[in-house]
Amino acid sequence: MIQAELVQRLDGFFDTSLFDERDYWSGLLSAADVRIYQAFAEPEFLDGGWNGLMLNSSREIDRVYMSVFPDEKVLDTVLAMELERAAPGSLIFAHYPADLQESGGGFVGVQEAQLEALREHNISYYCCHAPLDSHPAISPVSALARALKLTDVESFGPGGHEMTGIHGKLRETSFSTLAGRVAEVTELPSLHYSQVRFNALPVEHVAVVSGSGEPADYLASVRDLGCDTYVTGSWWPRGDTEDVAVRQAALRELVPTLPMNLLGTSIYASEMVVLRDQMPAWFRNAGIDARLVRQPDPWR
């Protein structure tokens, strides 16, 4: 398949031109990381909002690899798979342009050596961050809500932000049963103890926000909807930095006042579901094979 044709279809389906995340990513990445992106990324990507084709390494492709983050081990896996088949041309479709160390390290850019290796072996990189989060039909939050089998669903904008949440009903079930289901659909062996808070409420009205559901206005939005349970990627920040300590202190005051059960998975795990459950069919309809490359450590 001509890569440009697939990129055009992705750009059109996700309306990538409507989203501008330049300030967002320049504020999260170090100056050194930004300089590396400036050396490798397409000018249209850097100047057009940090969504779309980031690294253009091939004219024709016959396979797509899907990932949440450009985790170093994920990229090494893609490189190994492509070397095994003589690197005829492929594309990585990723939710983020940079890697996230959820244990407290924050966002880090793809390193120069790996970008060089991707380019050398005909592996392009396409990023779809805010456009995927906001899409009405295919998104991390809609995939997670469907996997949990919520009914009577409605969308909402947590705290007035662009990212969309979904809330809906479940036939009354126990908190432990839901926790087990959440772990199962996100492919986790168990939930991390720091992300589980049982408030002795029956589970009937559930809100779902993929990724980071930590901000206080997100939590307040879910409370105001009257939900008894909040499922998200992460509601309790991890790490030992000063910024994390400040956020944890604020949550220690807020969370006990919330009449809700809280369940977190990991940012990666909550957003992997859309790549497993929804995007493969989209790529099949576009006439190309797509494979999910899982992150070895969902909490690293």
C-alpha positions as protocol buffer text, in pm:
chain_id: "A"
residue {
  index: 1
  type: MET
  ca { x: 0 y: 0 z: 0 }
}
residue {
  index: 2
  type: ILE
  ca { x: 120 y: 353 z: -74 }
}
residue {
  index: 3
  type: GLN
  ca { x: 189 y: 506 z: 265 }
}
residue {
  index: 4
  type: ALA
  ca { x: 60 y: 849 z: 162 }
}
residue {
  index: 5
  type: GLU
  ca { x: -282 y: 698 z: 87 }
}
residue {
  index: 6
  type: LEU
  ca { x: -312 y: 545 z: 434 }
}
residue {
  index: 7
  type: VAL
  ca { x: -189 y: 865 z: 601 }
}
residue {
  index: 8
  type: GLN
  ca { x: -447 y: 1067 z: 409 }
}
residue {
  index: 9
  type: ARG
  ca { x: -724 y: 832 z: 526 }
}
residue {
  index: 10
  type: LEU
  ca { x: -607 y: 850 z: 887 }
}
residue {
  index: 11
  type: ASP
  ca { x: -578 y: 1230 z: 875 }
}
residue {
  index: 12
  type: GLY
  ca { x: -929 y: 1259 z: 734 }
}
residue {
  index: 13
  type: PHE
  ca { x: -1095 y: 1011 z: 969 }
}
residue {
  index: 14
  type: PHE
  ca { x: -944 y: 1166 z: 1283 }
}
residue {
  index: 15
  type: ASP
  ca { x: -955 y: 1528 z: 1160 }
}
residue {
  index: 16
  type: THR
  ca { x: -596 y: 1578 z: 1273 }
}
residue {
  index: 17
  type: SER
  ca { x: -578 y: 1931 z: 1131 }
}
residue {
  index: 18
  type: LEU
  ca { x: -828 y: 2051 z: 1394 }
}
residue {
  index: 19
  type: PHE
  ca { x: -590 y: 1982 z: 1684 }
}
residue {
  index: 20
  type: ASP
  ca { x: -289 y: 2188 z: 1783 }
}
residue {
  index: 21
  type: GLU
  ca { x: -74 y: 2035 z: 2058 }
}
residue {
  index: 22
  type: ARG
  ca { x: 251 y: 2221 z: 1992 }
}
residue {
  index: 23
  type: ASP
  ca { x: 246 y: 2411 z: 2320 }
}
residue {
  index: 24
  type: TYR
  ca { x: 139 y: 2101 z: 2511 }
}
residue {
  index: 25
  type: TRP
  ca { x: 432 y: 1887 z: 2399 }
}
residue {
  index: 26
  type: SER
  ca { x: 692 y: 2163 z: 2403 }
}
residue {
  index: 27
  type: GLY
  ca { x: 597 y: 2218 z: 2768 }
}
residue {
  index: 28
  type: LEU
  ca { x: 630 y: 1850 z: 2859 }
}
residue {
  index: 29
  type: LEU
  ca { x: 949 y: 1756 z: 2674 }
}
residue {
  index: 30
  type: SER
  ca { x: 1298 y: 1875 z: 2749 }
}
residue {
  index: 31
  type: ALA
  ca { x: 1470 y: 2119 z: 2515 }
}
residue {
  index: 32
  type: ALA
  ca { x: 1710 y: 1841 z: 2416 }
}
residue {
  index: 33
  type: ASP
  ca { x: 1422 y: 1609 z: 2323 }
}
residue {
  index: 34
  type: VAL
  ca { x: 1254 y: 1883 z: 2120 }
}
residue {
  index: 35
  type: ARG
  ca { x: 1576 y: 1940 z: 1924 }
}
residue {
  index: 36
  type: ILE
  ca { x: 1587 y: 1568 z: 1835 }
}
residue {
  index: 37
  type: TYR
  ca { x: 1229 y: 1582 z: 1708 }
}
residue {
  index: 38
  type: GLN
  ca { x: 1313 y: 1891 z: 1506 }
}
residue {
  index: 39
  type: ALA
  ca { x: 1592 y: 1695 z: 1338 }
}
residue {
  index: 40
  type: PHE
  ca { x: 1380 y: 1390 z: 1250 }
}
residue {
  index: 41
  type: ALA
  ca { x: 1009 y: 1479 z: 1240 }
}
residue {
  index: 42
  type: GLU
  ca { x: 822 y: 1599 z: 936 }
}
residue {
  index: 43
  type: PRO
  ca { x: 787 y: 1980 z: 918 }
}
residue {
  index: 44
  type: GLU
  ca { x: 410 y: 1938 z: 878 }
}
residue {
  index: 45
  type: PHE
  ca { x: 402 y: 1745 z: 1204 }
}
residue {
  index: 46
  type: LEU
  ca { x: 605 y: 1998 z: 1402 }
}
residue {
  index: 47
  type: ASP
  ca { x: 424 y: 2300 z: 1259 }
}
residue {
  index: 48
  type: GLY
  ca { x: 80 y: 2147 z: 1229 }
}
residue {
  index: 49
  type: GLY
  ca { x: -8 y: 2033 z: 1579 }
}
residue {
  index: 50
  type: TRP
  ca { x: 202 y: 1724 z: 1663 }
}
residue {
  index: 51
  type: ASN
  ca { x: -49 y: 1476 z: 1520 }
}
residue {
  index: 52
  type: GLY
  ca { x: -21 y: 1279 z: 1197 }
}
residue {
  index: 53
  type: LEU
  ca { x: 288 y: 1146 z: 1022 }
}
residue {
  index: 54
  type: MET
  ca { x: 584 y: 1222 z: 1246 }
}
residue {
  index: 55
  type: LEU
  ca { x: 860 y: 1012 z: 1091 }
}
residue {
  index: 56
  type: ASN
  ca { x: 845 y: 944 z: 718 }
}
residue {
  index: 57
  type: SER
  ca { x: 1068 y: 646 z: 641 }
}
residue {
  index: 58
  type: SER
  ca { x: 895 y: 456 z: 362 }
}
residue {
  index: 59
  type: ARG
  ca { x: 698 y: 515 z: 44 }
}
residue {
  index: 60
  type: GLU
  ca { x: 516 y: 180 z: 56 }
}
residue {
  index: 61
  type: ILE
  ca { x: 408 y: -20 z: 359 }
}
residue {
  index: 62
  type: ASP
  ca { x: 243 y: -357 z: 407 }
}
residue {
  index: 63
  type: ARG
  ca { x: 202 y: -366 z: 784 }
}
residue {
  index: 64
  type: VAL
  ca { x: 103 y: -138 z: 1072 }
}
residue {
  index: 65
  type: TYR
  ca { x: 226 y: -182 z: 1430 }
}
residue {
  index: 66
  type: MET
  ca { x: 4 y: -26 z: 1696 }
}
residue {
  index: 67
  type: SER
  ca { x: 134 y: 99 z: 2031 }
}
residue {
  index: 68
  type: VAL
  ca { x: 27 y: 336 z: 2307 }
}
residue {
  index: 69
  type: PHE
  ca { x: 371 y: 482 z: 2378 }
}
residue {
  index: 70
  type: PRO
  ca { x: 702 y: 462 z: 2192 }
}
residue {
  index: 71
  type: ASP
  ca { x: 842 y: 254 z: 2476 }
}
residue {
  index: 72
  type: GLU
  ca { x: 1204 y: 160 z: 2408 }
}
residue {
  index: 73
  type: LYS
  ca { x: 1128 y: -214 z: 2428 }
}
residue {
  index: 74
  type: VAL
  ca { x: 823 y: -173 z: 2204 }
}
residue {
  index: 75
  type: LEU
  ca { x: 1032 y: -1 z: 1937 }
}
residue {
  index: 76
  type: ASP
  ca { x: 1301 y: -268 z: 1972 }
}
residue {
  index: 77
  type: THR
  ca { x: 1033 y: -534 z: 1918 }
}
residue {
  index: 78
  type: VAL
  ca { x: 910 y: -362 z: 1602 }
}
residue {
  index: 79
  type: LEU
  ca { x: 1265 y: -330 z: 1472 }
}
residue {
  index: 80
  type: ALA
  ca { x: 1335 y: -698 z: 1537 }
}
residue {
  index: 81
  type: MET
  ca { x: 1014 y: -807 z: 1361 }
}
residue {
  index: 82
  type: GLU
  ca { x: 1094 y: -590 z: 1061 }
}
residue {
  index: 83
  type: LEU
  ca { x: 1454 y: -709 z: 1038 }
}
residue {
  index: 84
  type: GLU
  ca { x: 1328 y: -1066 z: 1042 }
}
residue {
  index: 85
  type: ARG
  ca { x: 1125 y: -1000 z: 729 }
}
residue {
  index: 86
  type: ALA
  ca { x: 1388 y: -779 z: 559 }
}
residue {
  index: 87
  type: ALA
  ca { x: 1214 y: -449 z: 642 }
}
residue {
  index: 88
  type: PRO
  ca { x: 996 y: -404 z: 332 }
}
residue {
  index: 89
  type: GLY
  ca { x: 819 y: -100 z: 481 }
}
residue {
  index: 90
  type: SER
  ca { x: 587 y: -48 z: 777 }
}
residue {
  index: 91
  type: LEU
  ca { x: 417 y: 215 z: 989 }
}
residue {
  index: 92
  type: ILE
  ca { x: 385 y: 252 z: 1366 }
}
residue {
  index: 93
  type: PHE
  ca { x: 46 y: 394 z: 1467 }
}
residue {
  index: 94
  type: ALA
  ca { x: 91 y: 529 z: 1820 }
}
residue {
  index: 95
  type: HIS
  ca { x: -129 y: 721 z: 2059 }
}
residue {
  index: 96
  type: TYR
  ca { x: 160 y: 936 z: 2187 }
}
residue {
  index: 97
  type: PRO
  ca { x: 463 y: 1096 z: 2021 }
}
residue {
  index: 98
  type: ALA
  ca { x: 672 y: 1050 z: 2338 }
}
residue {
  index: 99
  type: ASP
  ca { x: 717 y: 778 z: 2598 }
}
residue {
  index: 100
  type: LEU
  ca { x: 570 y: 804 z: 2948 }
}
residue {
  index: 101
  type: GLN
  ca { x: 738 y: 670 z: 3259 }
}
residue {
  index: 102
  type: GLU
  ca { x: 432 y: 630 z: 3480 }
}
residue {
  index: 103
  type: SER
  ca { x: 639 y: 553 z: 3787 }
}
residue {
  index: 104
  type: GLY
  ca { x: 724 y: 920 z: 3812 }
}
residue {
  index: 105
  type: GLY
  ca { x: 971 y: 1000 z: 3535 }
}
residue {
  index: 106
  type: GLY
  ca { x: 717 y: 1176 z: 3316 }
}
residue {
  index: 107
  type: PHE
  ca { x: 740 y: 1210 z: 2938 }
}
residue {
  index: 108
  type: VAL
  ca { x: 1065 y: 1145 z: 2753 }
}
residue {
  index: 109
  type: GLY
  ca { x: 1124 y: 1174 z: 2383 }
}
residue {
  index: 110
  type: VAL
  ca { x: 1224 y: 894 z: 2149 }
}
residue {
  index: 111
  type: GLN
  ca { x: 1602 y: 887 z: 2145 }
}
residue {
  index: 112
  type: GLU
  ca { x: 1805 y: 975 z: 1840 }
}
residue {
  index: 113
  type: ALA
  ca { x: 1952 y: 624 z: 1796 }
}
residue {
  index: 114
  type: GLN
  ca { x: 1608 y: 464 z: 1778 }
}
residue {
  index: 115
  type: LEU
  ca { x: 1475 y: 725 z: 1537 }
}
residue {
  index: 116
  type: GLU
  ca { x: 1777 y: 661 z: 1315 }
}
residue {
  index: 117
  type: ALA
  ca { x: 1713 y: 286 z: 1332 }
}
residue {
  index: 118
  type: LEU
  ca { x: 1346 y: 329 z: 1243 }
}
residue {
  index: 119
  type: ARG
  ca { x: 1436 y: 545 z: 945 }
}
residue {
  index: 120
  type: GLU
  ca { x: 1711 y: 305 z: 831 }
}
residue {
  index: 121
  type: HIS
  ca { x: 1470 y: 11 z: 834 }
}
residue {
  index: 122
  type: ASN
  ca { x: 1180 y: 176 z: 653 }
}
residue {
  index: 123
  type: ILE
  ca { x: 959 y: 216 z: 961 }
}
residue {
  index: 124
  type: SER
  ca { x: 748 y: 531 z: 969 }
}
residue {
  index: 125
  type: TYR
  ca { x: 574 y: 670 z: 1276 }
}
residue {
  index: 126
  type: TYR
  ca { x: 223 y: 816 z: 1293 }
}
residue {
  index: 127
  type: CYS
  ca { x: 93 y: 984 z: 1611 }
}
residue {
  index: 128
  type: CYS
  ca { x: -275 y: 1027 z: 1697 }
}
residue {
  index: 129
  type: HIS
  ca { x: -314 y: 1175 z: 2045 }
}
residue {
  index: 130
  type: ALA
  ca { x: -594 y: 1431 z: 2098 }
}
residue {
  index: 131
  type: PRO
  ca { x: -773 y: 1328 z: 1775 }
}
residue {
  index: 132
  type: LEU
  ca { x: -801 y: 968 z: 1899 }
}
residue {
  index: 133
  type: ASP
  ca { x: -904 y: 1078 z: 2249 }
}
residue {
  index: 134
  type: SER
  ca { x: -1180 y: 1298 z: 2105 }
}
residue {
  index: 135
  type: HIS
  ca { x: -1318 y: 1083 z: 1823 }
}
residue {
  index: 136
  type: PRO
  ca { x: -1691 y: 1005 z: 1859 }
}
residue {
  index: 137
  type: ALA
  ca { x: -1667 y: 649 z: 1725 }
}
residue {
  index: 138
  type: ILE
  ca { x: -1319 y: 516 z: 1799 }
}
residue {
  index: 139
  type: SER
  ca { x: -1147 y: 628 z: 2118 }
}
residue {
  index: 140
  type: PRO
  ca { x: -978 y: 486 z: 2428 }
}
residue {
  index: 141
  type: VAL
  ca { x: -1270 y: 580 z: 2652 }
}
residue {
  index: 142
  type: SER
  ca { x: -1538 y: 434 z: 2424 }
}
residue {
  index: 143
  type: ALA
  ca { x: -1338 y: 110 z: 2386 }
}
residue {
  index: 144
  type: LEU
  ca { x: -1301 y: 81 z: 2763 }
}
residue {
  index: 145
  type: ALA
  ca { x: -1669 y: 155 z: 2829 }
}
residue {
  index: 146
  type: ARG
  ca { x: -1772 y: -110 z: 2576 }
}
residue {
  index: 147
  type: ALA
  ca { x: -1533 y: -365 z: 2721 }
}
residue {
  index: 148
  type: LEU
  ca { x: -1691 y: -306 z: 3063 }
}
residue {
  index: 149
  type: LYS
  ca { x: -2038 y: -342 z: 2903 }
}
residue {
  index: 150
  type: LEU
  ca { x: -2182 y: -14 z: 3028 }
}
residue {
  index: 151
  type: THR
  ca { x: -2538 y: 58 z: 2916 }
}
residue {
  index: 152
  type: ASP
  ca { x: -2734 y: 383 z: 2876 }
}
residue {
  index: 153
  type: VAL
  ca { x: -2406 y: 558 z: 2811 }
}
residue {
  index: 154
  type: GLU
  ca { x: -2359 y: 932 z: 2778 }
}
residue {
  index: 155
  type: SER
  ca { x: -2043 y: 1131 z: 2714 }
}
residue {
  index: 156
  type: PHE
  ca { x: -1918 y: 1417 z: 2927 }
}
residue {
  index: 157
  type: GLY
  ca { x: -1622 y: 1653 z: 2929 }
}
residue {
  index: 158
  type: PRO
  ca { x: -1442 y: 1612 z: 3261 }
}
residue {
  index: 159
  type: GLY
  ca { x: -1385 y: 1955 z: 3411 }
}
residue {
  index: 160
  type: GLY
  ca { x: -1472 y: 2118 z: 3080 }
}
residue {
  index: 161
  type: HIS
  ca { x: -1166 y: 1969 z: 2910 }
}
residue {
  index: 162
  type: GLU
  ca { x: -1166 y: 1847 z: 2551 }
}
residue {
  index: 163
  type: MET
  ca { x: -1100 y: 1488 z: 2649 }
}
residue {
  index: 164
  type: THR
  ca { x: -1428 y: 1302 z: 2668 }
}
residue {
  index: 165
  type: GLY
  ca { x: -1545 y: 1074 z: 2944 }
}
residue {
  index: 166
  type: ILE
  ca { x: -1834 y: 828 z: 2935 }
}
residue {
  index: 167
  type: HIS
  ca { x: -2073 y: 737 z: 3213 }
}
residue {
  index: 168
  type: GLY
  ca { x: -2337 y: 468 z: 3213 }
}
residue {
  index: 169
  type: LYS
  ca { x: -2510 y: 194 z: 3406 }
}
residue {
  index: 170
  type: LEU
  ca { x: -2412 y: -154 z: 3514 }
}
residue {
  index: 171
  type: ARG
  ca { x: -2644 y: -415 z: 3652 }
}
residue {
  index: 172
  type: GLU
  ca { x: -2576 y: -390 z: 4023 }
}
residue {
  index: 173
  type: THR
  ca { x: -2256 y: -578 z: 4098 }
}
residue {
  index: 174
  type: SER
  ca { x: -1999 y: -590 z: 4373 }
}
residue {
  index: 175
  type: PHE
  ca { x: -1694 y: -369 z: 4378 }
}
residue {
  index: 176
  type: SER
  ca { x: -1463 y: -670 z: 4382 }
}
residue {
  index: 177
  type: THR
  ca { x: -1636 y: -818 z: 4076 }
}
residue {
  index: 178
  type: LEU
  ca { x: -1597 y: -493 z: 3886 }
}
residue {
  index: 179
  type: ALA
  ca { x: -1234 y: -463 z: 3993 }
}
residue {
  index: 180
  type: GLY
  ca { x: -1169 y: -811 z: 3854 }
}
residue {
  index: 181
  type: ARG
  ca { x: -1343 y: -723 z: 3529 }
}
residue {
  index: 182
  type: VAL
  ca { x: -1145 y: -399 z: 3495 }
}
residue {
  index: 183
  type: ALA
  ca { x: -818 y: -589 z: 3543 }
}
residue {
  index: 184
  type: GLU
  ca { x: -924 y: -852 z: 3291 }
}
residue {
  index: 185
  type: VAL
  ca { x: -1024 y: -615 z: 3010 }
}
residue {
  index: 186
  type: THR
  ca { x: -706 y: -411 z: 3053 }
}
residue {
  index: 187
  type: GLU
  ca { x: -492 y: -728 z: 3060 }
}
residue {
  index: 188
  type: LEU
  ca { x: -350 y: -666 z: 3407 }
}
residue {
  index: 189
  type: PRO
  ca { x: -270 y: -953 z: 3644 }
}
residue {
  index: 190
  type: SER
  ca { x: -415 y: -737 z: 3922 }
}
residue {
  index: 191
  type: LEU
  ca { x: -476 y: -372 z: 4005 }
}
residue {
  index: 192
  type: HIS
  ca { x: -210 y: -177 z: 4191 }
}
residue {
  index: 193
  type: TYR
  ca { x: -313 y: -123 z: 4551 }
}
residue {
  index: 194
  type: SER
  ca { x: -256 y: 254 z: 4525 }
}
residue {
  index: 195
  type: GLN
  ca { x: -526 y: 275 z: 4255 }
}
residue {
  index: 196
  type: VAL
  ca { x: -805 y: 100 z: 4447 }
}
residue {
  index: 197
  type: ARG
  ca { x: -1040 y: 277 z: 4689 }
}
residue {
  index: 198
  type: PHE
  ca { x: -1363 y: 112 z: 4803 }
}
residue {
  index: 199
  type: ASN
  ca { x: -1614 y: 354 z: 4952 }
}
residue {
  index: 200
  type: ALA
  ca { x: -1871 y: 88 z: 5047 }
}
residue {
  index: 201
  type: LEU
  ca { x: -2102 y: 182 z: 4760 }
}
residue {
  index: 202
  type: PRO
  ca { x: -2287 y: -62 z: 4534 }
}
residue {
  index: 203
  type: VAL
  ca { x: -2173 y: -41 z: 4175 }
}
residue {
  index: 204
  type: GLU
  ca { x: -2452 y: 80 z: 3947 }
}
residue {
  index: 205
  type: HIS
  ca { x: -2350 y: 411 z: 3787 }
}
residue {
  index: 206
  type: VAL
  ca { x: -1995 y: 411 z: 3649 }
}
residue {
  index: 207
  type: ALA
  ca { x: -1786 y: 687 z: 3493 }
}
residue {
  index: 208
  type: VAL
  ca { x: -1491 y: 603 z: 3270 }
}
residue {
  index: 209
  type: VAL
  ca { x: -1201 y: 830 z: 3173 }
}
residue {
  index: 210
  type: SER
  ca { x: -903 y: 672 z: 2999 }
}
residue {
  index: 211
  type: GLY
  ca { x: -548 y: 786 z: 3060 }
}
residue {
  index: 212
  type: SER
  ca { x: -486 y: 1019 z: 3352 }
}
residue {
  index: 213
  type: GLY
  ca { x: -807 y: 1080 z: 3545 }
}
residue {
  index: 214
  type: GLU
  ca { x: -630 y: 1247 z: 3832 }
}
residue {
  index: 215
  type: PRO
  ca { x: -711 y: 1619 z: 3801 }
}
residue {
  index: 216
  type: ALA
  ca { x: -941 y: 1747 z: 4074 }
}
residue {
  index: 217
  type: ASP
  ca { x: -1187 y: 1890 z: 3824 }
}
residue {
  index: 218
  type: TYR
  ca { x: -1220 y: 1547 z: 3661 }
}
residue {
  index: 219
  type: LEU
  ca { x: -1300 y: 1391 z: 3997 }
}
residue {
  index: 220
  type: ALA
  ca { x: -1546 y: 1670 z: 4075 }
}
residue {
  index: 221
  type: SER
  ca { x: -1720 y: 1623 z: 3740 }
}
residue {
  index: 222
  type: VAL
  ca { x: -1772 y: 1254 z: 3811 }
}
residue {
  index: 223
  type: ARG
  ca { x: -1904 y: 1334 z: 4158 }
}
residue {
  index: 224
  type: ASP
  ca { x: -2148 y: 1588 z: 4013 }
}
residue {
  index: 225
  type: LEU
  ca { x: -2284 y: 1327 z: 3772 }
}
residue {
  index: 226
  type: GLY
  ca { x: -2388 y: 1120 z: 4074 }
}
residue {
  index: 227
  type: CYS
  ca { x: -2165 y: 826 z: 3979 }
}
residue {
  index: 228
  type: ASP
  ca { x: -2087 y: 574 z: 4250 }
}
residue {
  index: 229
  type: THR
  ca { x: -1772 y: 441 z: 4079 }
}
residue {
  index: 230
  type: TYR
  ca { x: -1493 y: 601 z: 3876 }
}
residue {
  index: 231
  type: VAL
  ca { x: -1275 y: 387 z: 3646 }
}
residue {
  index: 232
  type: THR
  ca { x: -969 y: 549 z: 3492 }
}
residue {
  index: 233
  type: GLY
  ca { x: -610 y: 491 z: 3394 }
}
residue {
  index: 234
  type: SER
  ca { x: -459 y: 654 z: 3699 }
}
residue {
  index: 235
  type: TRP
  ca { x: -613 y: 867 z: 3973 }
}
residue {
  index: 236
  type: TRP
  ca { x: -321 y: 851 z: 4219 }
}
residue {
  index: 237
  type: PRO
  ca { x: 14 y: 992 z: 4093 }
}
residue {
  index: 238
  type: ARG
  ca { x: 327 y: 788 z: 4152 }
}
residue {
  index: 239
  type: GLY
  ca { x: 685 y: 899 z: 4197 }
}
residue {
  index: 240
  type: ASP
  ca { x: 896 y: 1096 z: 4441 }
}
residue {
  index: 241
  type: THR
  ca { x: 930 y: 1434 z: 4270 }
}
residue {
  index: 242
  type: GLU
  ca { x: 821 y: 1762 z: 4426 }
}
residue {
  index: 243
  type: ASP
  ca { x: 541 y: 1797 z: 4172 }
}
residue {
  index: 244
  type: VAL
  ca { x: 405 y: 1451 z: 4254 }
}
residue {
  index: 245
  type: ALA
  ca { x: 419 y: 1527 z: 4627 }
}
residue {
  index: 246
  type: VAL
  ca { x: 209 y: 1842 z: 4575 }
}
residue {
  index: 247
  type: ARG
  ca { x: -50 y: 1654 z: 4370 }
}
residue {
  index: 248
  type: GLN
  ca { x: -66 y: 1372 z: 4623 }
}
residue {
  index: 249
  type: ALA
  ca { x: -122 y: 1621 z: 4906 }
}
residue {
  index: 250
  type: ALA
  ca { x: -412 y: 1779 z: 4721 }
}
residue {
  index: 251
  type: LEU
  ca { x: -569 y: 1441 z: 4656 }
}
residue {
  index: 252
  type: ARG
  ca { x: -533 y: 1337 z: 5021 }
}
residue {
  index: 253
  type: GLU
  ca { x: -765 y: 1626 z: 5106 }
}
residue {
  index: 254
  type: LEU
  ca { x: -1007 y: 1579 z: 4817 }
}
residue {
  index: 255
  type: VAL
  ca { x: -1053 y: 1203 z: 4785 }
}
residue {
  index: 256
  type: PRO
  ca { x: -1202 y: 1140 z: 5135 }
}
residue {
  index: 257
  type: THR
  ca { x: -1476 y: 1393 z: 5055 }
}
residue {
  index: 258
  type: LEU
  ca { x: -1583 y: 1210 z: 4737 }
}
residue {
  index: 259
  type: PRO
  ca { x: -1878 y: 969 z: 4766 }
}
residue {
  index: 260
  type: MET
  ca { x: -1731 y: 730 z: 4507 }
}
residue {
  index: 261
  type: ASN
  ca { x: -1541 y: 409 z: 4461 }
}
residue {
  index: 262
  type: LEU
  ca { x: -1217 y: 460 z: 4265 }
}
residue {
  index: 263
  type: LEU
  ca { x: -1043 y: 214 z: 4034 }
}
residue {
  index: 264
  type: GLY
  ca { x: -727 y: 283 z: 3836 }
}
residue {
  index: 265
  type: THR
  ca { x: -544 y: 54 z: 3595 }
}
residue {
  index: 266
  type: SER
  ca { x: -248 y: 230 z: 3436 }
}
residue {
  index: 267
  type: ILE
  ca { x: -242 y: 501 z: 3173 }
}
residue {
  index: 268
  type: TYR
  ca { x: -102 y: 251 z: 2924 }
}
residue {
  index: 269
  type: ALA
  ca { x: -350 y: -26 z: 3010 }
}
residue {
  index: 270
  type: SER
  ca { x: -657 y: 198 z: 2989 }
}
residue {
  index: 271
  type: GLU
  ca { x: -556 y: 323 z: 2643 }
}
residue {
  index: 272
  type: MET
  ca { x: -430 y: -5 z: 2501 }
}
residue {
  index: 273
  type: VAL
  ca { x: -790 y: -132 z: 2475 }
}
residue {
  index: 274
  type: VAL
  ca { x: -878 y: 89 z: 2175 }
}
residue {
  index: 275
  type: LEU
  ca { x: -579 y: -47 z: 1982 }
}
residue {
  index: 276
  type: ARG
  ca { x: -676 y: -404 z: 2063 }
}
residue {
  index: 277
  type: ASP
  ca { x: -1054 y: -378 z: 2016 }
}
residue {
  index: 278
  type: GLN
  ca { x: -1130 y: -100 z: 1768 }
}
residue {
  index: 279
  type: MET
  ca { x: -836 y: 3 z: 1550 }
}
residue {
  index: 280
  type: PRO
  ca { x: -760 y: -338 z: 1392 }
}
residue {
  index: 281
  type: ALA
  ca { x: -1096 y: -339 z: 1212 }
}
residue {
  index: 282
  type: TRP
  ca { x: -1033 y: 15 z: 1087 }
}
residue {
  index: 283
  type: PHE
  ca { x: -701 y: -91 z: 935 }
}
residue {
  index: 284
  type: ARG
  ca { x: -852 y: -408 z: 788 }
}
residue {
  index: 285
  type: ASN
  ca { x: -1115 y: -198 z: 616 }
}
residue {
  index: 286
  type: ALA
  ca { x: -833 y: 16 z: 479 }
}
residue {
  index: 287
  type: GLY
  ca { x: -677 y: -300 z: 337 }
}
residue {
  index: 288
  type: ILE
  ca { x: -372 y: -340 z: 559 }
}
residue {
  index: 289
  type: ASP
  ca { x: -258 y: -577 z: 833 }
}
residue {
  index: 290
  type: ALA
  ca { x: -228 y: -421 z: 1181 }
}
residue {
  index: 291
  type: ARG
  ca { x: -69 y: -575 z: 1491 }
}
residue {
  index: 292
  type: LEU
  ca { x: -74 y: -455 z: 1850 }
}
residue {
  index: 293
  type: VAL
  ca { x: 267 y: -445 z: 2020 }
}
residue {
  index: 294
  type: ARG
  ca { x: 207 y: -462 z: 2393 }
}
residue {
  index: 295
  type: GLN
  ca { x: 420 y: -277 z: 2644 }
}
residue {
  index: 296
  type: PRO
  ca { x: 607 y: -532 z: 2860 }
}
residue {
  index: 297
  type: ASP
  ca { x: 556 y: -342 z: 3187 }
}
residue {
  index: 298
  type: PRO
  ca { x: 220 y: -157 z: 3212 }
}
residue {
  index: 299
  type: TRP
  ca { x: 331 y: 38 z: 3522 }
}
residue {
  index: 300
  type: ARG
  ca { x: 694 y: 121 z: 3448 }
}
